[in-house]
Short mmCIF file of C-alpha atoms in Angstrom, two decimals:
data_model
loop_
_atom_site.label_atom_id
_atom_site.label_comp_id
_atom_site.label_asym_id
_atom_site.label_seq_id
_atom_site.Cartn_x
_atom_site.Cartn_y
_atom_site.Cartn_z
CA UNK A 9 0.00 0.00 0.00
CA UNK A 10 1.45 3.67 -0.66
CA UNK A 11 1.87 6.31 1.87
CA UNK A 12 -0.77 8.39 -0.11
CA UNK A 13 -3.70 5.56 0.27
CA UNK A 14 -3.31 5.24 3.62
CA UNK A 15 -3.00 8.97 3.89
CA UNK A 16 -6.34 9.45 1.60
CA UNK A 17 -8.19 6.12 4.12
CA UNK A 18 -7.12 8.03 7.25
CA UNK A 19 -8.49 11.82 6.42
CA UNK A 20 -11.91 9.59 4.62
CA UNK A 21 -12.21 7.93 8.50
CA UNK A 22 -11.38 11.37 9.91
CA UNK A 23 -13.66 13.25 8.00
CA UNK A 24 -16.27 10.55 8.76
CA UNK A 25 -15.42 10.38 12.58
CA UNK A 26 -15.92 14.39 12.96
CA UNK A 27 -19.31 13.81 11.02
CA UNK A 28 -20.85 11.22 13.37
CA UNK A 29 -19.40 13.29 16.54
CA UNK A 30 -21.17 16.50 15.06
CA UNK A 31 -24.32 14.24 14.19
CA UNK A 32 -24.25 12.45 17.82
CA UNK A 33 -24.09 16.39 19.76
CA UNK A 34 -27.13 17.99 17.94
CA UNK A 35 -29.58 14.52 18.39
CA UNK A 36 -28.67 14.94 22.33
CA UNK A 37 -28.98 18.27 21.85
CA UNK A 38 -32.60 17.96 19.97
CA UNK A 39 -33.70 15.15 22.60
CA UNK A 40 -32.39 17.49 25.81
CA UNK A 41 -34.79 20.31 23.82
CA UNK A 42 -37.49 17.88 24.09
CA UNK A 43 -37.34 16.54 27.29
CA UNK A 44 -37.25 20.38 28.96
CA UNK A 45 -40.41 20.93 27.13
CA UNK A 46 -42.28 17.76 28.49
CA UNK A 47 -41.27 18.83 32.17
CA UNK A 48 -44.40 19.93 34.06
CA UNK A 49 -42.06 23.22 35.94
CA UNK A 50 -42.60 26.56 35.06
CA UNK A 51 -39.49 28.45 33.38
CA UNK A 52 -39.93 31.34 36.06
CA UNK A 53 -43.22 32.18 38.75
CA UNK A 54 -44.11 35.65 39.99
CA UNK A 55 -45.65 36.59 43.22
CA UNK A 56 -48.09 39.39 43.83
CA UNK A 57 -48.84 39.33 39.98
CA UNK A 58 -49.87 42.93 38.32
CA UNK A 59 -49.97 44.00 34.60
CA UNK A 60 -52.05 46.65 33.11
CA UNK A 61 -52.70 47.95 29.46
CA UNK A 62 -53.15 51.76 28.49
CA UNK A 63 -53.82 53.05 25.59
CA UNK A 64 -52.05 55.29 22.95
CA UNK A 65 -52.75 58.24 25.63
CA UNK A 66 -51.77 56.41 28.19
CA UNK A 67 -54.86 55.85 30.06
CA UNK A 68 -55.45 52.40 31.31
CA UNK A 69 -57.63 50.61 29.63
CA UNK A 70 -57.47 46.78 32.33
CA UNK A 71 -55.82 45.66 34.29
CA UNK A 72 -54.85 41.66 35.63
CA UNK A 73 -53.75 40.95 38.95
CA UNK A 74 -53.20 37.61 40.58
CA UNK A 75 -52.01 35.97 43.90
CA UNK A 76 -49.61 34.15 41.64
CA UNK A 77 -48.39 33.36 37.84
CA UNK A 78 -46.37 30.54 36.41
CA UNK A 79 -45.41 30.81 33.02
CA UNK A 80 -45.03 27.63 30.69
CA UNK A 81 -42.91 28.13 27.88
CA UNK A 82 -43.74 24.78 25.66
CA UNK A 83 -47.13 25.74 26.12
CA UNK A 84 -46.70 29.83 25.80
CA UNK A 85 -49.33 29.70 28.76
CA UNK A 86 -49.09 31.44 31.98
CA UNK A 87 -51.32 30.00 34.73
CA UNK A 88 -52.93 32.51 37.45
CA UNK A 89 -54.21 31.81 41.21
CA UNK A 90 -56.85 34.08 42.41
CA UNK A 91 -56.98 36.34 39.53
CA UNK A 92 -58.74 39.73 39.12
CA UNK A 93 -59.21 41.39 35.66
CA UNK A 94 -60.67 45.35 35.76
CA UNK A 95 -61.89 46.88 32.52
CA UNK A 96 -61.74 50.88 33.31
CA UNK A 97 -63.70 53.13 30.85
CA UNK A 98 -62.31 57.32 31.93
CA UNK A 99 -59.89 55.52 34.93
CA UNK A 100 -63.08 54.40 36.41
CA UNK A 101 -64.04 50.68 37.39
CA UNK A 102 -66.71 49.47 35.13
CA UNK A 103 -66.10 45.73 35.10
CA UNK A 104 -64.11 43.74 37.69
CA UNK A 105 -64.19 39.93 37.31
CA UNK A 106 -62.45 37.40 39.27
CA UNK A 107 -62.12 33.55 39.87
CA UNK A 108 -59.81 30.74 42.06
CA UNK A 109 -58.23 30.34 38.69
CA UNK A 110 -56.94 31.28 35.39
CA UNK A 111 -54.67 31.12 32.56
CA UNK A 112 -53.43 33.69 29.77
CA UNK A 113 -52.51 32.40 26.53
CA UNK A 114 -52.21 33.31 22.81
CA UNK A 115 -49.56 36.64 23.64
CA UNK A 116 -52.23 37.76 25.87
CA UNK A 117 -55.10 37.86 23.64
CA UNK A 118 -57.31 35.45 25.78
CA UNK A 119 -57.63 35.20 29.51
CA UNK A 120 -59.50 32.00 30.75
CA UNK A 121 -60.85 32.59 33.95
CA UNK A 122 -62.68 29.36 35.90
CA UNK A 123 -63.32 28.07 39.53
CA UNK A 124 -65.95 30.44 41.06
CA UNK A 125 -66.17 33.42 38.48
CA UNK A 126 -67.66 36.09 39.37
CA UNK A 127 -68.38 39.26 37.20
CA UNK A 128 -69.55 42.70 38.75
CA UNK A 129 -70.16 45.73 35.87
CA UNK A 130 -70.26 49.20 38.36
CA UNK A 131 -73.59 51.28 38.50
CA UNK A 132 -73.64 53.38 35.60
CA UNK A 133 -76.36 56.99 34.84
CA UNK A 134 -78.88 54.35 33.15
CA UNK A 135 -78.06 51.45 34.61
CA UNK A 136 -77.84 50.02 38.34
CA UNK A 137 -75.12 47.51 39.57
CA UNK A 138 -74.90 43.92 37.77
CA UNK A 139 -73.17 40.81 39.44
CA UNK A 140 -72.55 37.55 37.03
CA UNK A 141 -71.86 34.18 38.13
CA UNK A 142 -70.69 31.46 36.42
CA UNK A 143 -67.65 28.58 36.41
CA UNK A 144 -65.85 29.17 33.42
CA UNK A 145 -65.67 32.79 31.13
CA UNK A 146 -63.15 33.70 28.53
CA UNK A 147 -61.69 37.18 28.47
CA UNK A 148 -61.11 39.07 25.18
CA UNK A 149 -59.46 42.19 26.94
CA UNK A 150 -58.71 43.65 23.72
CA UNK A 151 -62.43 43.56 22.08
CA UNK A 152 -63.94 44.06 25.40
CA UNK A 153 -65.73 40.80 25.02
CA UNK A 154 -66.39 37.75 27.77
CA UNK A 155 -67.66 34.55 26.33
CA UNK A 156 -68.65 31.63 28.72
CA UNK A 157 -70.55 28.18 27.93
CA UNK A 158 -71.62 27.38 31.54
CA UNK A 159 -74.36 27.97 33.75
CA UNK A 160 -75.11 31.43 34.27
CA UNK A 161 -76.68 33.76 36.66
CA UNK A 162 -77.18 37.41 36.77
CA UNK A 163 -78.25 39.59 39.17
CA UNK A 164 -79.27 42.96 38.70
CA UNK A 165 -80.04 45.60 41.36
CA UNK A 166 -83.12 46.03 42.50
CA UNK A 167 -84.97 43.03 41.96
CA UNK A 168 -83.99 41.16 38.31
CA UNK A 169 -82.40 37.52 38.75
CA UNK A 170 -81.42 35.75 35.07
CA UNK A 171 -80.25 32.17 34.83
CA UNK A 172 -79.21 30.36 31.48
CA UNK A 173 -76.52 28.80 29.92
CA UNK A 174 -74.00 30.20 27.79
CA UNK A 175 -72.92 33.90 27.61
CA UNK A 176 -71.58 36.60 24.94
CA UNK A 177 -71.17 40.02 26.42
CA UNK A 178 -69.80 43.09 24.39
CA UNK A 179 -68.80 46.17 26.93
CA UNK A 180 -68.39 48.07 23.96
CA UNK A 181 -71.97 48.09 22.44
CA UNK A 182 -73.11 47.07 26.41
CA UNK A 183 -75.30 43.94 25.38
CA UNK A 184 -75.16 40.90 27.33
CA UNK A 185 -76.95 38.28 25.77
CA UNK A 186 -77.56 34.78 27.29
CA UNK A 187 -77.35 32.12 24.76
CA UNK A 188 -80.17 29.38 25.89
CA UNK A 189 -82.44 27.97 28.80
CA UNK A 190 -82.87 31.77 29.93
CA UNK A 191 -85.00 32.01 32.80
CA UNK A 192 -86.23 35.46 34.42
CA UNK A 193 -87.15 36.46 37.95
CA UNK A 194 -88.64 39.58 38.57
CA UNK A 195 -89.90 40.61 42.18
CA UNK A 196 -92.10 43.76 41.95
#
């Protein structure tokens, strides 16, 4: 055999050795990726959880407080305990709702409150206090909607009680419409 054949066989195993190590680090690398993401720990927690949005002005628009967040990067979901979610119309209160529970997902476009929800839109000129109940309601904080599929129950001051199932409420045109089984209680 000549020097350059063994030469040429020893840079072909070389070349083929550095391959497979290179090959070998980014399949542990890949399956280390994939094992973080099946872990049921949060990447990072916060305590005494606040975040508000304001708009071009800079007047708040909500707000979304909560005992505590964990955030869940495979899932881009951050889960809430004891959260409270304020809708302000001219820095006033107009719709508060809280729950045991909740999560934020899609960027922050939908808040998913459940676990004892409970929905309270402040007296207005025309229209007195109104308290919501239900187990389950999804926030859309930026088109000022709440959507629920559950039970429902509404109680308006003085004497108006509403129970159905299923709800679609729009602050912004201020309809709240209860999708079926609607019952009505009105004490004179």
């Amino acid at each position: 055999m000549s020097k350059y054949s063994v030469f040429l066989t020893t840079c072909l195993l070389a070349i083929v050795l550095l391959i497979s190590y290179w090959l070998n680090n980014e399949v542990l690398k890949e399956l280390e990726i994939k094992e973080k993401k099946l872990t049921s720990n949060p990447d990072y927690f916060l305590k005494k959880f606040y975040s508000k949005k304001t708009d071009s002005q800079g007047k708040l628009n909500y707000s979304l407080t909560a005992d505590s967040m964990k955030y869940f990067e495979y899932s881009d979901t951050s889960n809430l305990i004891k959260p409270k979610f304020i809708q302000y119309e001219n820095r006033l209160n107009v719709l508060q709702t809280s729950s045991l529970k909740g999560s934020i997902y899609d960027n922050g476009e939908k808040i998913l409150m459940n676990n004892n929800v409970e929905i309270v839109r402040s007296e207005t000129k025309n229209k007195k206090v109104m308290k919501l109940f239900t187990n389950q309601v999804l926030i859309l904080p930026n088109e000022e909607i709440l959507r629920s599929d559950e039970k429902v129950k509404i109680v308006q001051e003085p004497n108006i009680e509403v129970d159905g199932v299923g709800l679609d409420y729009n602050k912004k045109n201020g309809i709240v419409k209860i999708l079926k089984n609607v019952k009505v209680k009105y004490d004179k």
